[in-house]
mmCIF file of C-alpha atoms in Angstrom:
data_model
loop_
_atom_site.group_PDB
_atom_site.id
_atom_site.type_symbol
_atom_site.label_atom_id
_atom_site.label_comp_id
_atom_site.label_asym_id
_atom_site.label_seq_id
_atom_site.Cartn_x
_atom_site.Cartn_y
_atom_site.Cartn_z
ATOM 1 C CA MET A 27 -0.048 -0.144 0.304
ATOM 2 C CA PRO A 28 1.212 3.710 -1.121
ATOM 3 C CA ALA A 29 2.738 5.718 2.388
ATOM 4 C CA PRO A 30 0.264 7.825 2.253
ATOM 5 C CA GLU A 31 -2.859 5.546 1.949
ATOM 6 C CA LEU A 32 -1.435 4.100 4.802
ATOM 7 C CA ASP A 33 -0.864 7.523 6.519
ATOM 8 C CA SER A 34 -4.699 8.064 5.843
ATOM 9 C CA ARG A 35 -5.830 4.650 7.136
ATOM 10 C CA LYS A 36 -3.677 5.238 10.273
ATOM 11 C CA ARG A 37 -5.729 8.533 10.917
ATOM 12 C CA GLU A 38 -8.456 6.857 10.165
ATOM 13 C CA CYS A 39 -8.199 4.345 13.026
ATOM 14 C CA LEU A 40 -7.626 6.755 15.325
ATOM 15 C CA HIS A 41 -9.520 8.629 14.642
ATOM 16 C CA ALA A 42 -12.062 5.732 15.568
ATOM 17 C CA TRP A 43 -9.909 4.653 18.342
ATOM 18 C CA THR A 44 -10.110 7.751 20.200
ATOM 19 C CA ALA A 45 -14.010 8.372 20.023
ATOM 20 C CA PHE A 46 -14.875 4.901 21.385
ATOM 21 C CA VAL A 47 -12.307 5.329 24.722
ATOM 22 C CA GLU A 48 -13.574 8.980 25.404
ATOM 23 C CA HIS A 49 -17.529 8.489 24.266
ATOM 24 C CA GLY A 50 -17.733 4.873 23.962
ATOM 25 C CA ASP A 51 -18.995 4.382 19.855
ATOM 26 C CA ALA A 52 -16.446 3.853 16.674
ATOM 27 C CA ALA A 53 -17.115 4.500 13.265
ATOM 28 C CA GLU A 54 -18.838 0.877 11.679
ATOM 29 C CA SER A 55 -17.310 1.701 8.511
ATOM 30 C CA VAL A 56 -13.463 1.935 9.818
ATOM 31 C CA VAL A 57 -13.672 -0.751 12.249
ATOM 32 C CA ARG A 58 -14.732 -3.758 11.615
ATOM 33 C CA PRO A 59 -17.067 -5.345 13.843
ATOM 34 C CA GLU A 60 -14.294 -8.438 15.054
ATOM 35 C CA ILE A 61 -12.808 -5.246 16.373
ATOM 36 C CA ARG A 62 -15.537 -3.070 17.995
ATOM 37 C CA THR A 63 -16.528 -6.378 20.389
ATOM 38 C CA SER A 64 -12.691 -7.225 20.557
ATOM 39 C CA TRP A 65 -12.303 -3.780 21.825
ATOM 40 C CA ALA A 66 -15.406 -3.941 24.583
ATOM 41 C CA ARG A 67 -14.323 -6.681 25.896
ATOM 42 C CA SER A 68 -10.320 -5.246 26.338
ATOM 43 C CA GLU A 69 -12.361 -1.838 27.667
ATOM 44 C CA ALA A 70 -14.106 -3.589 30.393
ATOM 45 C CA ALA A 71 -10.520 -5.423 31.478
ATOM 46 C CA VAL A 72 -7.841 -3.563 30.651
ATOM 47 C CA ASP A 73 -6.774 0.028 32.059
ATOM 48 C CA ARG A 74 -6.353 1.990 29.410
ATOM 49 C CA GLY A 75 -2.515 3.718 30.889
ATOM 50 C CA LEU A 76 -0.526 -0.147 29.971
ATOM 51 C CA THR A 77 2.724 0.189 29.488
ATOM 52 C CA ALA A 78 3.315 -3.739 29.092
ATOM 53 C CA ALA A 79 1.677 -7.556 29.267
ATOM 54 C CA PRO A 80 1.371 -8.949 32.070
ATOM 55 C CA LEU A 81 3.003 -11.756 32.205
ATOM 56 C CA ALA A 82 2.355 -15.291 33.540
ATOM 57 C CA ASP A 83 4.630 -17.578 35.862
ATOM 58 C CA GLU A 84 8.182 -18.469 34.027
ATOM 59 C CA SER A 85 8.677 -22.187 35.165
ATOM 60 C CA GLU A 86 4.203 -23.064 33.955
ATOM 61 C CA THR A 87 5.526 -20.974 31.055
ATOM 62 C CA SER A 88 8.514 -22.889 30.574
ATOM 63 C CA ALA A 89 6.869 -26.370 31.772
ATOM 64 C CA ILE A 90 3.706 -25.434 28.881
ATOM 65 C CA TRP A 91 6.136 -24.939 26.147
ATOM 66 C CA ARG A 92 8.535 -28.632 27.011
ATOM 67 C CA ASP A 93 5.338 -30.447 27.024
ATOM 68 C CA SER A 94 3.682 -28.523 24.185
ATOM 69 C CA PRO A 95 4.053 -30.478 20.253
ATOM 70 C CA LEU A 96 4.632 -26.634 18.915
ATOM 71 C CA GLN A 97 7.998 -26.803 20.901
ATOM 72 C CA VAL A 98 8.801 -29.842 18.498
ATOM 73 C CA ALA A 99 7.449 -28.090 15.596
ATOM 74 C CA VAL A 100 9.242 -24.778 16.363
ATOM 75 C CA GLU A 101 12.402 -26.876 16.730
ATOM 76 C CA ARG A 102 12.435 -28.344 13.546
ATOM 77 C CA VAL A 103 11.492 -25.365 11.455
ATOM 78 C CA GLU A 104 13.279 -22.685 13.616
ATOM 79 C CA SER A 105 15.604 -22.023 10.808
ATOM 80 C CA GLU A 106 13.079 -20.655 8.107
ATOM 81 C CA LEU A 107 11.319 -18.430 10.843
ATOM 82 C CA ARG A 108 14.164 -17.019 11.782
ATOM 83 C CA ARG A 109 14.754 -16.442 8.381
ATOM 84 C CA THR A 110 11.470 -14.619 7.918
ATOM 85 C CA ALA A 111 11.912 -12.785 11.130
ATOM 86 C CA GLU A 112 15.197 -11.308 9.463
ATOM 87 C CA ASP A 113 14.474 -10.808 6.442
ATOM 88 C CA GLY A 114 11.449 -8.618 7.001
ATOM 89 C CA ASP A 115 12.498 -7.139 10.252
ATOM 90 C CA LEU A 116 9.495 -9.074 11.699
ATOM 91 C CA VAL A 117 8.950 -10.378 15.478
ATOM 92 C CA LEU A 118 7.742 -13.650 15.151
ATOM 93 C CA ALA A 119 5.307 -15.426 17.960
ATOM 94 C CA VAL A 120 3.809 -18.705 18.846
ATOM 95 C CA THR A 121 1.400 -19.268 21.545
ATOM 96 C CA ASP A 122 -0.770 -21.598 23.310
ATOM 97 C CA PRO A 123 -4.879 -21.991 23.402
ATOM 98 C CA ASP A 124 -5.075 -19.562 26.020
ATOM 99 C CA THR A 125 -2.521 -16.835 23.908
ATOM 100 C CA ARG A 126 0.308 -17.397 26.229
ATOM 101 C CA ILE A 127 3.758 -16.461 24.238
ATOM 102 C CA LEU A 128 5.265 -19.572 24.443
ATOM 103 C CA TRP A 129 8.069 -18.747 21.727
ATOM 104 C CA THR A 130 9.404 -15.410 19.894
ATOM 105 C CA TYR A 131 12.087 -14.179 17.874
ATOM 106 C CA GLY A 132 12.313 -10.955 16.095
ATOM 107 C CA GLY A 133 14.508 -9.256 13.910
ATOM 108 C CA ARG A 134 17.495 -6.656 15.216
ATOM 109 C CA VAL A 135 14.478 -3.366 15.442
ATOM 110 C CA MET A 136 11.676 -5.679 16.347
ATOM 111 C CA ARG A 137 13.326 -7.771 19.038
ATOM 112 C CA ARG A 138 13.824 -4.193 21.509
ATOM 113 C CA LYS A 139 10.141 -2.978 20.671
ATOM 114 C CA ALA A 140 8.993 -6.232 21.748
ATOM 115 C CA GLU A 141 10.899 -6.631 25.060
ATOM 116 C CA THR A 142 9.498 -3.364 26.090
ATOM 117 C CA VAL A 143 5.853 -4.421 25.775
ATOM 118 C CA ASN A 144 6.558 -8.076 27.275
ATOM 119 C CA PHE A 145 6.051 -9.403 23.678
ATOM 120 C CA VAL A 146 7.974 -12.709 25.106
ATOM 121 C CA ALA A 147 7.293 -15.941 26.441
ATOM 122 C CA GLY A 148 5.208 -15.685 29.450
ATOM 123 C CA GLY A 149 3.568 -12.931 27.769
ATOM 124 C CA ARG A 150 -0.034 -13.060 27.896
ATOM 125 C CA TRP A 151 -1.662 -11.451 24.823
ATOM 126 C CA ASP A 152 -5.586 -11.903 25.418
ATOM 127 C CA ASP A 153 -7.344 -9.358 24.931
ATOM 128 C CA GLU A 154 -8.680 -8.594 28.073
ATOM 129 C CA SER A 155 -4.922 -8.963 29.803
ATOM 130 C CA ALA A 156 -3.340 -6.509 26.773
ATOM 131 C CA GLY A 157 -6.263 -5.675 24.972
ATOM 132 C CA THR A 158 -7.580 -6.148 21.180
ATOM 133 C CA ASN A 159 -4.327 -7.827 19.160
ATOM 134 C CA ALA A 160 -3.760 -10.318 15.959
ATOM 135 C CA LEU A 161 -2.673 -13.619 18.216
ATOM 136 C CA ASP A 162 -6.358 -13.058 20.132
ATOM 137 C CA LEU A 163 -8.648 -12.962 17.508
ATOM 138 C CA ALA A 164 -6.988 -15.534 15.664
ATOM 139 C CA ASN A 165 -7.357 -17.933 18.698
ATOM 140 C CA ARG A 166 -11.282 -16.786 19.227
ATOM 141 C CA LEU A 167 -12.244 -16.662 15.896
ATOM 142 C CA ASP A 168 -9.987 -19.607 14.689
ATOM 143 C CA GLU A 169 -9.152 -17.957 11.353
ATOM 144 C CA PRO A 170 -5.968 -15.785 10.335
ATOM 145 C CA SER A 171 -6.457 -12.046 11.170
ATOM 146 C CA MET A 172 -5.095 -8.571 11.200
ATOM 147 C CA VAL A 173 -4.811 -5.581 13.307
ATOM 148 C CA PHE A 174 -3.126 -2.756 12.066
ATOM 149 C CA SER A 175 -2.130 0.334 14.022
ATOM 150 C CA ALA A 176 -4.534 1.617 16.500
ATOM 151 C CA GLU A 177 -6.967 -0.980 15.907
ATOM 152 C CA HIS A 178 -4.655 -2.206 18.488
ATOM 153 C CA TYR A 179 -7.066 -1.016 21.614
ATOM 154 C CA ALA A 180 -3.605 -0.481 24.224
ATOM 155 C CA SER A 181 -1.804 2.424 22.461
ATOM 156 C CA ILE A 182 1.153 0.740 23.621
ATOM 157 C CA VAL A 183 1.148 -1.424 20.125
ATOM 158 C CA HIS A 184 -0.237 1.881 18.198
ATOM 159 C CA ASN A 185 2.540 1.597 16.227
ATOM 160 C CA TRP A 186 2.445 -2.393 15.457
ATOM 161 C CA VAL A 187 0.778 -4.442 12.520
ATOM 162 C CA CYS A 188 0.528 -8.000 13.353
ATOM 163 C CA TRP A 189 -0.621 -11.088 11.214
ATOM 164 C CA ALA A 190 -1.944 -14.588 12.901
ATOM 165 C CA ALA A 191 -2.766 -17.913 11.800
ATOM 166 C CA PRO A 192 -4.449 -20.449 14.125
ATOM 167 C CA VAL A 193 -1.863 -23.488 14.441
ATOM 168 C CA HIS A 194 -4.227 -26.789 14.659
ATOM 169 C CA ASP A 195 -2.713 -30.451 15.420
ATOM 170 C CA PRO A 196 -3.326 -32.402 11.798
ATOM 171 C CA ALA A 197 -4.167 -35.745 13.377
ATOM 172 C CA THR A 198 -6.843 -34.243 15.584
ATOM 173 C CA GLY A 199 -7.846 -30.808 14.160
ATOM 174 C CA ARG A 200 -7.169 -29.268 17.767
ATOM 175 C CA ARG A 201 -5.900 -25.828 17.804
ATOM 176 C CA LEU A 202 -3.244 -25.557 19.814
ATOM 177 C CA GLY A 203 -2.121 -22.111 19.430
ATOM 178 C CA VAL A 204 -1.521 -18.998 16.834
ATOM 179 C CA ILE A 205 1.732 -17.931 15.575
ATOM 180 C CA ASP A 206 2.005 -14.092 14.742
ATOM 181 C CA LEU A 207 3.934 -11.915 12.294
ATOM 182 C CA SER A 208 4.389 -8.291 13.980
ATOM 183 C CA THR A 209 6.239 -5.538 12.528
ATOM 184 C CA THR A 210 6.266 -1.379 12.874
ATOM 185 C CA TRP A 211 2.751 -0.228 10.966
ATOM 186 C CA ASP A 212 4.611 1.492 7.759
ATOM 187 C CA ARG A 213 5.918 -1.431 7.399
ATOM 188 C CA THR A 214 2.158 -3.321 6.587
ATOM 189 C CA HIS A 215 2.412 -5.313 3.216
ATOM 190 C CA PRO A 216 -0.440 -7.074 1.799
ATOM 191 C CA ILE A 217 0.958 -10.385 1.820
ATOM 192 C CA GLY A 218 1.612 -10.125 5.994
ATOM 193 C CA LEU A 219 -1.307 -12.831 6.624
ATOM 194 C CA ALA A 220 -0.504 -15.046 3.396
ATOM 195 C CA THR A 221 3.058 -15.396 5.133
ATOM 196 C CA ALA A 222 1.150 -16.248 8.934
ATOM 197 C CA ARG A 223 -0.664 -18.748 6.901
ATOM 198 C CA VAL A 224 2.818 -20.274 5.265
ATOM 199 C CA MET A 225 3.948 -20.240 8.615
ATOM 200 C CA ALA A 226 1.196 -22.082 10.990
ATOM 201 C CA ARG A 227 1.034 -24.794 7.689
ATOM 202 C CA LEU A 228 4.451 -25.036 8.426
ATOM 203 C CA ILE A 229 4.608 -25.704 12.177
ATOM 204 C CA GLU A 230 1.720 -28.253 11.608
ATOM 205 C CA THR A 231 3.621 -30.139 9.230
ATOM 206 C CA ALA A 232 6.683 -30.134 11.521
ATOM 207 C CA LEU A 233 4.274 -31.501 14.321
ATOM 208 C CA PRO A 234 5.380 -34.764 15.656
ATOM 209 C CA ARG A 235 3.253 -37.763 15.439
ATOM 210 C CA SER A 236 2.815 -40.133 17.992
ATOM 211 C CA ALA A 237 1.095 -43.366 19.235
ATOM 212 C CA HIS A 238 -1.467 -40.531 20.894
ATOM 213 C CA HIS A 239 -2.045 -39.501 17.266
ATOM 214 C CA PRO A 240 -3.405 -42.752 15.894
ATOM 215 C CA THR A 241 -4.342 -41.705 12.670
ATOM 216 C CA ALA A 242 -0.752 -39.716 12.213
ATOM 217 C CA GLN A 243 0.310 -43.192 11.019
ATOM 218 C CA PRO A 244 0.268 -46.261 10.112
ATOM 219 C CA ILE A 245 -0.811 -48.583 12.374
ATOM 220 C CA ASP A 246 1.106 -51.433 12.792
ATOM 221 C CA GLU A 247 0.778 -53.124 16.550
ATOM 222 C CA THR A 248 1.852 -56.362 19.128
ATOM 223 C CA GLY A 249 1.578 -56.905 21.938
ATOM 224 C CA ASP A 250 4.609 -56.278 23.762
ATOM 225 C CA PRO A 251 5.356 -53.826 26.288
ATOM 226 C CA GLY A 252 7.324 -50.350 27.025
ATOM 227 C CA LEU A 253 9.702 -49.804 24.176
ATOM 228 C CA VAL A 254 11.008 -52.692 21.785
ATOM 229 C CA MET A 255 13.627 -52.082 19.704
ATOM 230 C CA THR A 256 15.225 -54.350 16.866
ATOM 231 C CA LEU A 257 18.878 -52.196 15.399
ATOM 232 C CA LEU A 258 21.171 -55.584 14.730
ATOM 233 C CA GLY A 259 20.901 -55.466 10.604
ATOM 234 C CA THR A 260 17.949 -53.443 10.196
ATOM 235 C CA ALA A 261 15.784 -50.714 12.574
ATOM 236 C CA GLU A 262 12.852 -51.204 13.661
ATOM 237 C CA ILE A 263 10.909 -49.614 17.189
ATOM 238 C CA ARG A 264 7.600 -50.381 18.597
ATOM 239 C CA HIS A 265 6.642 -48.166 21.549
ATOM 240 C CA ASP A 266 3.891 -50.313 23.128
ATOM 241 C CA GLY A 267 3.503 -52.512 20.073
ATOM 242 C CA GLN A 268 3.013 -49.647 17.738
ATOM 243 C CA ARG A 269 6.050 -48.839 15.273
ATOM 244 C CA LEU A 270 7.667 -45.804 15.532
ATOM 245 C CA LEU A 271 8.713 -43.753 12.637
ATOM 246 C CA LEU A 272 11.950 -42.022 13.135
ATOM 247 C CA ASN A 273 14.387 -40.818 11.260
ATOM 248 C CA ARG A 274 18.152 -42.272 10.975
ATOM 249 C CA ARG A 275 19.739 -39.865 13.641
ATOM 250 C CA GLN A 276 16.596 -39.841 15.862
ATOM 251 C CA THR A 277 16.895 -43.456 16.384
ATOM 252 C CA GLU A 278 21.082 -43.046 16.978
ATOM 253 C CA VAL A 279 19.788 -40.651 19.947
ATOM 254 C CA LEU A 280 16.903 -43.791 20.991
ATOM 255 C CA SER A 281 20.010 -46.213 20.893
ATOM 256 C CA LEU A 282 22.064 -44.399 22.705
ATOM 257 C CA LEU A 283 20.109 -43.667 25.545
ATOM 258 C CA ALA A 284 18.424 -47.658 25.788
ATOM 259 C CA LEU A 285 21.735 -48.906 25.727
ATOM 260 C CA HIS A 286 22.504 -46.524 28.581
ATOM 261 C CA PRO A 287 19.223 -47.338 31.207
ATOM 262 C CA GLU A 288 21.748 -45.069 33.807
ATOM 263 C CA GLY A 289 21.156 -41.859 32.156
ATOM 264 C CA LEU A 290 22.952 -39.635 29.967
ATOM 265 C CA SER A 291 23.812 -36.106 30.612
ATOM 266 C CA LEU A 292 23.797 -33.537 27.243
ATOM 267 C CA GLU A 293 27.195 -33.770 27.276
ATOM 268 C CA GLN A 294 27.626 -36.776 26.759
ATOM 269 C CA LEU A 295 24.331 -38.093 24.581
ATOM 270 C CA HIS A 296 26.051 -35.133 22.330
ATOM 271 C CA ALA A 297 29.274 -36.637 22.162
ATOM 272 C CA LEU A 298 28.810 -40.648 21.666
ATOM 273 C CA VAL A 299 26.171 -39.471 18.929
ATOM 274 C CA TYR A 300 27.987 -36.367 17.221
ATOM 275 C CA GLY A 301 31.668 -36.988 18.401
ATOM 276 C CA ASP A 302 33.932 -34.441 17.087
ATOM 277 C CA GLN A 303 31.649 -33.345 14.296
ATOM 278 C CA ALA A 304 30.485 -29.449 14.531
ATOM 279 C CA VAL A 305 27.071 -29.358 15.978
ATOM 280 C CA THR A 306 25.591 -27.244 18.209
ATOM 281 C CA PHE A 307 23.652 -29.075 21.468
ATOM 282 C CA SER A 308 20.093 -27.096 20.479
ATOM 283 C CA THR A 309 19.779 -29.866 16.869
ATOM 284 C CA LEU A 310 20.309 -32.513 19.727
ATOM 285 C CA LYS A 311 17.855 -31.184 22.000
ATOM 286 C CA ALA A 312 15.420 -31.048 18.835
ATOM 287 C CA GLU A 313 16.184 -34.477 18.310
ATOM 288 C CA VAL A 314 15.395 -34.864 21.510
ATOM 289 C CA SER A 315 12.573 -33.436 22.171
ATOM 290 C CA HIS A 316 10.752 -35.113 18.289
ATOM 291 C CA LEU A 317 11.227 -38.043 20.832
ATOM 292 C CA ARG A 318 9.946 -36.816 24.102
ATOM 293 C CA ALA A 319 6.877 -36.046 22.165
ATOM 294 C CA ALA A 320 6.812 -39.898 20.329
ATOM 295 C CA LEU A 321 6.834 -41.702 23.491
ATOM 296 C CA GLY A 322 4.118 -39.987 25.383
ATOM 297 C CA GLY A 323 6.747 -38.375 27.657
ATOM 298 C CA GLN A 324 8.457 -41.112 28.655
ATOM 299 C CA LEU A 325 11.906 -39.475 28.330
ATOM 300 C CA SER A 326 13.506 -37.457 31.161
ATOM 301 C CA SER A 327 15.865 -34.355 31.343
ATOM 302 C CA ARG A 328 18.710 -33.823 33.591
ATOM 303 C CA PRO A 329 19.767 -36.551 32.733
ATOM 304 C CA TYR A 330 18.190 -37.538 29.650
ATOM 305 C CA ARG A 331 16.631 -40.922 30.826
ATOM 306 C CA LEU A 332 13.640 -43.758 29.098
ATOM 307 C CA THR A 333 11.334 -43.961 32.344
ATOM 308 C CA MET A 334 9.543 -47.474 30.792
ATOM 309 C CA PRO A 335 10.794 -50.911 29.982
ATOM 310 C CA VAL A 336 13.163 -51.480 27.458
ATOM 311 C CA ALA A 337 14.444 -54.521 25.147
ATOM 312 C CA THR A 338 17.276 -54.296 22.602
ATOM 313 C CA ASP A 339 18.370 -57.254 20.124
ATOM 314 C CA VAL A 340 21.722 -55.491 21.180
ATOM 315 C CA GLU A 341 21.552 -56.705 25.029
ATOM 316 C CA HIS A 342 19.583 -59.888 24.221
ATOM 317 C CA VAL A 343 22.205 -61.219 21.562
ATOM 318 C CA LEU A 344 24.860 -60.391 24.624
ATOM 319 C CA THR A 345 23.151 -62.221 27.402
ATOM 320 C CA LEU A 346 22.747 -65.250 25.532
ATOM 321 C CA LEU A 347 26.122 -65.113 24.732
ATOM 322 C CA ARG A 348 27.511 -64.358 28.499
ATOM 323 C CA HIS A 349 25.521 -67.683 29.096
ATOM 324 C CA GLY A 350 27.440 -69.615 26.424
ATOM 325 C CA ARG A 351 23.653 -69.880 23.950
ATOM 326 C CA VAL A 352 26.035 -69.590 21.388
ATOM 327 C CA ALA A 353 23.434 -71.340 18.735
ATOM 328 C CA ASP A 354 20.785 -68.930 19.982
ATOM 329 C CA ALA A 355 22.357 -65.251 19.738
ATOM 330 C CA VAL A 356 23.369 -66.422 16.364
ATOM 331 C CA ASP A 357 20.121 -66.923 15.514
ATOM 332 C CA ALA A 358 19.338 -63.301 17.305
ATOM 333 C CA TYR A 359 22.131 -61.880 15.663
ATOM 334 C CA GLY A 360 20.412 -59.934 12.904
ATOM 335 C CA GLY A 361 23.900 -58.105 11.041
ATOM 336 C CA ASP A 362 25.986 -54.663 11.382
ATOM 337 C CA LEU A 363 23.984 -52.239 14.553
ATOM 338 C CA LEU A 364 22.222 -49.654 12.682
ATOM 339 C CA PRO A 365 24.782 -50.412 9.147
ATOM 340 C CA GLY A 366 26.370 -46.946 7.710
ATOM 341 C CA THR A 367 25.466 -45.396 11.228
ATOM 342 C CA ASN A 368 27.951 -42.153 11.746
ATOM 343 C CA SER A 369 27.904 -42.671 15.514
ATOM 344 C CA PRO A 370 30.815 -43.220 16.595
ATOM 345 C CA ALA A 371 29.693 -44.826 19.798
ATOM 346 C CA LEU A 372 27.304 -46.850 17.784
ATOM 347 C CA ALA A 373 29.913 -47.879 15.596
ATOM 348 C CA GLU A 374 32.015 -48.815 17.827
ATOM 349 C CA LEU A 375 29.138 -50.971 20.136
ATOM 350 C CA GLY A 376 28.593 -52.224 16.848
ATOM 351 C CA ASP A 377 32.073 -53.878 16.222
ATOM 352 C CA TYR A 378 32.148 -55.342 20.252
ATOM 353 C CA VAL A 379 28.967 -57.122 19.143
ATOM 354 C CA ALA A 380 30.534 -58.525 15.649
ATOM 355 C CA VAL A 381 33.301 -59.559 16.911
ATOM 356 C CA ALA A 382 31.757 -60.971 20.185
ATOM 357 C CA VAL A 383 29.491 -63.308 18.172
ATOM 358 C CA ARG A 384 32.187 -64.042 16.082
ATOM 359 C CA GLU A 385 34.716 -65.488 18.901
ATOM 360 C CA ALA A 386 32.026 -66.789 20.459
ATOM 361 C CA LEU A 387 31.849 -69.545 16.903
ATOM 362 C CA LEU A 388 35.411 -69.943 17.020
ATOM 363 C CA ALA A 389 35.421 -71.490 19.994
ATOM 364 C CA ASP A 390 32.115 -73.142 19.809
ATOM 365 C CA PRO A 391 31.345 -73.609 15.881
ATOM 366 C CA ASP A 392 28.149 -75.214 15.915
ATOM 367 C CA PRO A 393 27.343 -76.109 12.356
ATOM 368 C CA ASP A 394 24.054 -75.041 12.089
ATOM 369 C CA ALA A 395 24.965 -71.425 14.089
ATOM 370 C CA VAL A 396 28.379 -71.198 11.558
ATOM 371 C CA LEU A 397 25.510 -71.569 8.444
ATOM 372 C CA THR A 398 23.352 -69.090 10.060
ATOM 373 C CA TYR A 399 26.315 -66.540 10.997
ATOM 374 C CA ALA A 400 27.423 -67.174 7.009
ATOM 375 C CA GLU A 401 24.088 -66.032 5.642
ATOM 376 C CA ARG A 402 24.733 -62.446 7.180
ATOM 377 C CA SER A 403 29.138 -62.576 6.696
ATOM 378 C CA PRO A 404 29.620 -64.910 3.737
ATOM 379 C CA TYR A 405 32.949 -63.316 3.389
ATOM 380 C CA ASP A 406 33.865 -64.806 6.620
ATOM 381 C CA THR A 407 35.817 -67.565 5.723
ATOM 382 C CA ALA A 408 38.250 -68.474 9.305
ATOM 383 C CA VAL A 409 35.197 -69.381 10.935
ATOM 384 C CA LEU A 410 33.864 -71.831 7.794
ATOM 385 C CA GLU A 411 37.339 -72.970 7.841
ATOM 386 C CA ARG A 412 37.331 -73.273 11.546
ATOM 387 C CA CYS A 413 34.145 -75.475 12.113
ATOM 388 C CA LEU A 414 35.290 -77.987 9.749
ATOM 389 C CA ASP A 415 38.456 -78.172 11.285
ATOM 390 C CA ALA A 416 36.242 -79.252 13.547
ATOM 391 C CA LEU A 417 34.083 -81.803 11.943
ATOM 392 C CA GLY A 418 37.341 -83.132 10.567
ATOM 393 C CA ALA A 419 36.407 -86.679 9.442
ATOM 394 C CA ARG A 420 33.028 -86.573 10.581
ATOM 395 C CA PRO A 421 30.065 -86.907 9.219
ATOM 396 C CA HIS A 422 27.696 -84.578 9.454
ATOM 397 C CA PRO A 423 24.171 -82.993 7.461
ATOM 398 C CA ALA A 424 25.994 -79.334 7.403
ATOM 399 C CA LYS A 425 29.237 -79.940 6.227
ATOM 400 C CA PRO A 426 28.411 -79.773 1.824
ATOM 401 C CA LEU A 427 26.653 -76.555 2.595
ATOM 402 C CA LEU A 428 30.166 -75.533 4.357
ATOM 403 C CA LYS A 429 32.495 -76.392 2.400
ATOM 404 C CA ALA A 430 29.506 -74.665 -0.472
ATOM 405 C CA ARG A 431 29.759 -71.744 0.939
ATOM 406 C CA LEU A 432 33.978 -71.845 2.080
ATOM 407 C CA ALA A 433 33.827 -72.246 -1.932
ATOM 408 C CA ALA A 434 31.364 -69.154 -3.182
ATOM 409 C CA ALA A 435 33.486 -66.979 -0.063
ATOM 410 C CA THR A 436 37.192 -67.844 -2.215
ATOM 411 C CA ARG A 437 35.462 -67.652 -5.168
ATOM 412 C CA ASP A 438 34.034 -64.437 -5.042
#
């Protein structure tokens, strides 16, 4: 909108607001019905001399954010949100369903302005706390909303323009809160509301999908309680019988937590997952937050620890080996631990398990177990040769197959 038109619109809004607060009326042609209704709510609850939005309890706000699926989603797309704020010199805010701000990020100019009026985490921006604003309208009406200049009831934000859009859980349709984009009134742009909608959809696509949202992923149930993890040869993870769909890094993080039931500090977990890779702690925290949501909150902090029954095929194989049940251990051994893992700790553990199985077979070369092992490690000729040497001249049904395996491995 050209600057003269913006100036004219700002003056009209200010005239209507002044008429309302001084005389209780406003020009219908200037003020939208939803603004007029919100002004009435605001007048009944908000001091006209308000200098900043009231703040909710800090620890309570932190707990709400920590337990909200919005935290996981925002962390996943935070780089896009930050880029939007910086490119447009905006301040972005994400709220809960009560219009309490849970997260903000601002460009250089707007960040300072936001702090002066408590447009920060914990700020209560429902219209009965801070007066008419786009965050409250988007929450109340459950639709994208814009509030320009003196359409805000509180004069402390008359120099702002705000666009907000509700964020819903795609699986349940439940409204989780809103995302708001704010800047100075003179930077009003016709794509502001569309941008808010896009940001809301971006967050929705990044929301965690867990067993609490059964329509969000295919149902594939077993009767196993707790967390059951298959990590050898392939990766399959089930929580209370339902398969979880995780990416490679999340699987690595969860595997390390499962294999360290005593718990790990942030620093310990970071070292085990990334080694000396230049990866920030915030990246790891985002992965942990996703896992906590996927596990229904059964992942504690300080230290990070799983708070449910956990079973892994890694521990199962090692337990069988400790008890001398080599054939059973080979049957349970599916192959390398998370093949291609970038985690130095998991790569080291994978080598340990592979060597333990191999050494157990060299010490006790049961023919059937060796044949099973050869299917997963076809080029390990030493185990085949050790088994044939142990059989010597004795007849055994597995002997022809062992010789064939050895010949194939030698030929290749």
